[in-house]
Short mmCIF file of C-alpha atoms in Angstrom, two decimals:
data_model
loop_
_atom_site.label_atom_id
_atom_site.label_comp_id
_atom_site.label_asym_id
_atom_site.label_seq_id
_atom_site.Cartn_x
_atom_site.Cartn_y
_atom_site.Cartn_z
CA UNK A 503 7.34 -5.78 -15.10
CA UNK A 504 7.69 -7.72 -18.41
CA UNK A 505 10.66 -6.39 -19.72
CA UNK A 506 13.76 -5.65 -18.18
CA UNK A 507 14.28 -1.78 -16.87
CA UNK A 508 16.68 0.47 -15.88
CA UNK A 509 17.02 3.36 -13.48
CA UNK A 510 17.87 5.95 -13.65
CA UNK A 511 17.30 6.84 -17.88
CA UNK A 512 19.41 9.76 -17.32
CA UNK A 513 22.45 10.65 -15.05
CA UNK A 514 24.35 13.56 -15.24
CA UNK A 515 27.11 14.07 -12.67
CA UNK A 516 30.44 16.09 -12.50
CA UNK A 517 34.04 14.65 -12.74
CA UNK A 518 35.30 12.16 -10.19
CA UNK A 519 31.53 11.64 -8.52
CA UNK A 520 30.71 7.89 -7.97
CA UNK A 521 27.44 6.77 -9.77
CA UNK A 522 25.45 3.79 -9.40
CA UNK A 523 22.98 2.48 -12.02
CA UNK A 524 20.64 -0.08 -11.78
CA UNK A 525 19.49 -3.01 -13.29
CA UNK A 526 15.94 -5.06 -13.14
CA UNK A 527 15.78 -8.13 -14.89
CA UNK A 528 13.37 -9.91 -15.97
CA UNK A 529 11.50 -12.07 -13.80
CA UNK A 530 13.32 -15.66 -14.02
CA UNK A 531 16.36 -14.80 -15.49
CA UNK A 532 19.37 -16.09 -14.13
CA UNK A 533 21.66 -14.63 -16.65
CA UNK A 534 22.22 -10.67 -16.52
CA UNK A 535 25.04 -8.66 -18.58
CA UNK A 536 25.96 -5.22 -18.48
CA UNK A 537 27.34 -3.30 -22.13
CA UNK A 538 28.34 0.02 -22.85
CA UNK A 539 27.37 1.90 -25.66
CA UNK A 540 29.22 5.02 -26.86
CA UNK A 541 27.55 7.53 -29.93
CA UNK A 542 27.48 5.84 -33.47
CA UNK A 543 29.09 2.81 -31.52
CA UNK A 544 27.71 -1.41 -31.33
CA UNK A 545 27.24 -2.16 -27.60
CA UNK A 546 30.61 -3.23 -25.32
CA UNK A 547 30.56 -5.86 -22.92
CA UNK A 548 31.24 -5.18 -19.58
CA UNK A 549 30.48 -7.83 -16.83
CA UNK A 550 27.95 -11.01 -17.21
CA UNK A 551 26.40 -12.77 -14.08
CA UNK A 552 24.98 -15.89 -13.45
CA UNK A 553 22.97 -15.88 -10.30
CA UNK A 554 24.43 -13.86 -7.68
CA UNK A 555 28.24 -14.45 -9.32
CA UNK A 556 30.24 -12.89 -11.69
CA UNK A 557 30.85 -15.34 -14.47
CA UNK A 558 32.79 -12.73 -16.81
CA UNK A 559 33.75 -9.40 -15.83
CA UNK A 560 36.93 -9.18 -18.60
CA UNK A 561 34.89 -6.52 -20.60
CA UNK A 562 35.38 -3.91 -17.24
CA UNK A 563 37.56 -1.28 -18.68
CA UNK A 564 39.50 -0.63 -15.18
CA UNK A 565 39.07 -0.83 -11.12
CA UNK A 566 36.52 2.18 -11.00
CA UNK A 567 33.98 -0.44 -12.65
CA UNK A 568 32.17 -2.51 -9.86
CA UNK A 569 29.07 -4.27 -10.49
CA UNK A 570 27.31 -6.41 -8.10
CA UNK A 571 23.96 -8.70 -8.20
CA UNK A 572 23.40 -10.11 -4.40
CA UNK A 573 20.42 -11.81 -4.71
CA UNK A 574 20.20 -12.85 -8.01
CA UNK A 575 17.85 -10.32 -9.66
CA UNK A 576 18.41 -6.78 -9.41
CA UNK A 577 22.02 -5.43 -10.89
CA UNK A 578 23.88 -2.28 -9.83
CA UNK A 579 26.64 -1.22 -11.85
CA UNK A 580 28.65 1.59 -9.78
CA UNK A 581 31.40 3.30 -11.09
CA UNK A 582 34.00 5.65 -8.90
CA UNK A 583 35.70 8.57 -9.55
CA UNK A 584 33.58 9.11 -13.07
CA UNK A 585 35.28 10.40 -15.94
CA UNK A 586 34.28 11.93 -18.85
CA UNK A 587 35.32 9.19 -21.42
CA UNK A 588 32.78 7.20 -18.88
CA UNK A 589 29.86 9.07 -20.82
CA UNK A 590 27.77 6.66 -22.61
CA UNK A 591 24.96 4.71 -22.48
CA UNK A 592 24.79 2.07 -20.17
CA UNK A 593 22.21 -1.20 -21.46
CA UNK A 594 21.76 -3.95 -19.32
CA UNK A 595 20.29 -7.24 -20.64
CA UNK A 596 18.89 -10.59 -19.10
CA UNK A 597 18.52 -14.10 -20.46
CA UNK A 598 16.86 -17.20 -19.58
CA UNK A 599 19.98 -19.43 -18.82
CA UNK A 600 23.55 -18.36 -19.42
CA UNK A 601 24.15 -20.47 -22.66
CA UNK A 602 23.46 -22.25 -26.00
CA UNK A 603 22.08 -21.16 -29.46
CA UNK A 604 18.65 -19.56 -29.01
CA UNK A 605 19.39 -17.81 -26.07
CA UNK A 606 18.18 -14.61 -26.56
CA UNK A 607 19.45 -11.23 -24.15
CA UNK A 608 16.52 -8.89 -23.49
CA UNK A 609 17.87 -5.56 -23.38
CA UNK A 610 16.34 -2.72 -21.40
CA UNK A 611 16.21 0.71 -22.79
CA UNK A 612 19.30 1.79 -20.85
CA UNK A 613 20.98 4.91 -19.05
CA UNK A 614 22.33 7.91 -20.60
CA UNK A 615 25.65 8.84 -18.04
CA UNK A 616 26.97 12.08 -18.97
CA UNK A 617 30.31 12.81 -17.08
CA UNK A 618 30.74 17.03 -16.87
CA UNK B 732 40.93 -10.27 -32.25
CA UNK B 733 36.50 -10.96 -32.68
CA UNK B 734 35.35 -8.03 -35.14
CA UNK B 735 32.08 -7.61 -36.67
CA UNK B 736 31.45 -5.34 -39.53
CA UNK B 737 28.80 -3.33 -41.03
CA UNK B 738 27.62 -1.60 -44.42
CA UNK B 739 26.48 0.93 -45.08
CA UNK B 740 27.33 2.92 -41.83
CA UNK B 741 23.60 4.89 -42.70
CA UNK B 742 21.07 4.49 -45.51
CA UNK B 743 18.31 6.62 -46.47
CA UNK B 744 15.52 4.78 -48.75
CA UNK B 745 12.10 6.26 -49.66
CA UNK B 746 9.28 4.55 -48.10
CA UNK B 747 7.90 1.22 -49.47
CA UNK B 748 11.92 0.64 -51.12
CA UNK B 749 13.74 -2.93 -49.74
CA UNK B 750 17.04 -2.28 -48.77
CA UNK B 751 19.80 -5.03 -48.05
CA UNK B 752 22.42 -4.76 -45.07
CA UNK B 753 25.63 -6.36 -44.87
CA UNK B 754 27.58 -7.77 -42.14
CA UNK B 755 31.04 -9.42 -41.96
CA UNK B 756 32.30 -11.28 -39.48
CA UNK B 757 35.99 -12.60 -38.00
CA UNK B 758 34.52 -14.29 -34.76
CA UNK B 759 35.81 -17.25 -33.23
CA UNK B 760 34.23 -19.91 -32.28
CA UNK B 761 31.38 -19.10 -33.85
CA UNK B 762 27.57 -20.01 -32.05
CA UNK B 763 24.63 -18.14 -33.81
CA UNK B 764 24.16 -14.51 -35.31
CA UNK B 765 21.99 -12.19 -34.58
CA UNK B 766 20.52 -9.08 -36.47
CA UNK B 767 19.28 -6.60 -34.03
CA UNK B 768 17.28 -3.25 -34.55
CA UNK B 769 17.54 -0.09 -32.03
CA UNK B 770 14.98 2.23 -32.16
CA UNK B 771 16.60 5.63 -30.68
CA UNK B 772 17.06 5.83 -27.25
CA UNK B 773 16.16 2.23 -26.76
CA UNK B 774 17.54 -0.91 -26.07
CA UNK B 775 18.11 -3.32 -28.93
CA UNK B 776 15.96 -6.02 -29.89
CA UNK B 777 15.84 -9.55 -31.57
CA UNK B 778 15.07 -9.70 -35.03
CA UNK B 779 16.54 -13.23 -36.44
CA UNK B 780 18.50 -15.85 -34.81
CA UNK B 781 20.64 -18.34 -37.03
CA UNK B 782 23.06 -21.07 -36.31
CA UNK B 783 25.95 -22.46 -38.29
CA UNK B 784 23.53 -24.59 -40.35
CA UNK B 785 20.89 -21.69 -41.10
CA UNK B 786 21.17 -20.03 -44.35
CA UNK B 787 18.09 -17.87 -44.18
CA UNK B 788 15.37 -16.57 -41.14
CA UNK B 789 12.33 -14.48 -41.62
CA UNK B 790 11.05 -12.37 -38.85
CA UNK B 791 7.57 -10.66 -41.35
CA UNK B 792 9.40 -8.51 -43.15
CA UNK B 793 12.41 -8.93 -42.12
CA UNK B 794 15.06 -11.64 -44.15
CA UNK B 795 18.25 -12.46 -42.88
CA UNK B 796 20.57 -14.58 -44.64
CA UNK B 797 23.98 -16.22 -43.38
CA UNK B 798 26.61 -17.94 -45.37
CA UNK B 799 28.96 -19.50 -42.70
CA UNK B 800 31.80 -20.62 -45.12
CA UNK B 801 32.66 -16.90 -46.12
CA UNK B 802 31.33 -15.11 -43.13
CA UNK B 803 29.19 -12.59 -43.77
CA UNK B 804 25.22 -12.45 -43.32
CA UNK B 805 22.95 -9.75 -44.93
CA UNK B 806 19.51 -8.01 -43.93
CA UNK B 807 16.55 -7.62 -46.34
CA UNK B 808 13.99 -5.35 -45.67
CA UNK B 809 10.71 -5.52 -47.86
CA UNK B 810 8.38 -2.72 -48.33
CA UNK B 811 9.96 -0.78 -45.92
CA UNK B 812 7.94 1.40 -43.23
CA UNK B 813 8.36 5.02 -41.69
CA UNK B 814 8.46 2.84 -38.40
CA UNK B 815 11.84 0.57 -39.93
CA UNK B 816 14.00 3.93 -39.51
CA UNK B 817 16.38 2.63 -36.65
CA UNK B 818 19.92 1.33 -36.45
CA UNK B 819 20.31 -2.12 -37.52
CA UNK B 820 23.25 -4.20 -35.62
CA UNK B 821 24.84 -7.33 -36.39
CA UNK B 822 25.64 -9.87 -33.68
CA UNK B 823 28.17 -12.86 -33.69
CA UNK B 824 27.62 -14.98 -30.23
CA UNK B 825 30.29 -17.16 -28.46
CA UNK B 826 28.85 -19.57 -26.73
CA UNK B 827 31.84 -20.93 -24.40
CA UNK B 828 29.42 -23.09 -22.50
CA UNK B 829 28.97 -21.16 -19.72
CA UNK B 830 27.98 -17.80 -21.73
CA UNK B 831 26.86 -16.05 -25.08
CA UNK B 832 29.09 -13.53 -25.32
CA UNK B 833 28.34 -11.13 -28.19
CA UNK B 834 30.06 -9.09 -30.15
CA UNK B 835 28.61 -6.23 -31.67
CA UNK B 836 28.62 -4.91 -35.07
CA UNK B 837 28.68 -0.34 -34.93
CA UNK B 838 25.12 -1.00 -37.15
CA UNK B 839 23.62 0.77 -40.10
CA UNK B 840 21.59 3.77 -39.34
CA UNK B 841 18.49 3.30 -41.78
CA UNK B 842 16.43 6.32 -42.27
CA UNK B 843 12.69 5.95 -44.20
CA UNK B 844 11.55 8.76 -45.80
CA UNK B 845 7.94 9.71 -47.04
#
């Protein structure tokens, strides 16, 4: 596709349930990040990727946040044991490279989580 | 701590208005700032880019401006449009060398009205 997309656009699931959402970047980009954006909030970052690695995972809030990339294109971000302070929206972005002025992050439109 | 802040939290303006959004920054090192707009229930996306040495960017009728000695950047929108209503968010990039990372401003909810 020619932007980046998400799946699913809407989760709902009940307290401690594991969740996985997923990320397709756009086609090329090496660079992927995960945010998390709670109502009336700016996006958080979460975990950033170059290639198949993990370059930067300080913005994961604890050890229920796992997020993996094993080929180097699509992202799943998979949380354990959801809680409800996990309800937000989840964006995903991609990039060209990993670096430097100009280098704009593509964001797709996201997915709602909604922790019961 | 990196902070980026926004004003007016939400702004309602009648259609054809301008309207002028603020941002204030305390990131460190800076790279380049950003001025984003979310529609609802979308992802954001790129309005302006500007670097250290940019005072002003145009993106149609968009006008971002960035003073780097005091911090702070603004957004002008001329002639606003029905279609403008969105929140508008404020990005200061770290570039470490082997990342952007951005930190986001909460945004101004901007709502056109006929």
């Amino acid at each position: 596709g020619a932007g980046v997309s998400q799946t699913p656009s809407n989760k709902v699931t009940e307290k401690g349930k594991y969740v996985e959402l997923r990320c397709d970047p756009i086609s090329g980009h090496t660079a992927l990040y995960w945010y998390r954006q709670s109502l009336g909030q700016g996006p958080e970052f979460l975990i950033y990727f170059q290639g198949t690695g993990a370059a930067d995972d300080s913005g994961l809030p604890n050890d229920r946040f796992f997020a993996v990339r094993p080929e180097g294109s699509v992202s799943t971000l998979k949380i354990q044991r959801t809680e409800r302070g996990d309800s937000a929206v989840y964006l995903c972005a991609s990039s060209l490279t990993d670096g430097g002025n100009y280098n704009e992050q593509f964001f797709g439109p996201g997915t709602r989580l909604t922790v019961l | 701590k990196n902070q980026v802040e926004q004003s007016p939290q939400s702004l309602i303006i009648l259609e054809g208005k301008n309207c002028t959004l603020q941002c204030n920054y305390t990131v460190s090192p800076f790279s380049n700032l950003r001025w984003y707009k979310q529609d609802t229930g979308r992802g954001p996306v790129s309005l302006t880019i500007m670097t250290f040495s940019e005072n002003t960017k145009s993106n149609g009728r968009y006008t971002a401006t960035l003073d780097a000695d005091t911090k702070q950047s603004s957004l002008h929108i001329t002639a606003s449009q029905l279609s403008d209503s969105a929140s508008y968010i404020c990005v200061v990039s770290t570039d470490t060398g082997t990342a952007s990372k951005l930190t986001f401003g909460t945004g101004t909810r901007l709502q056109v009205t006929l």
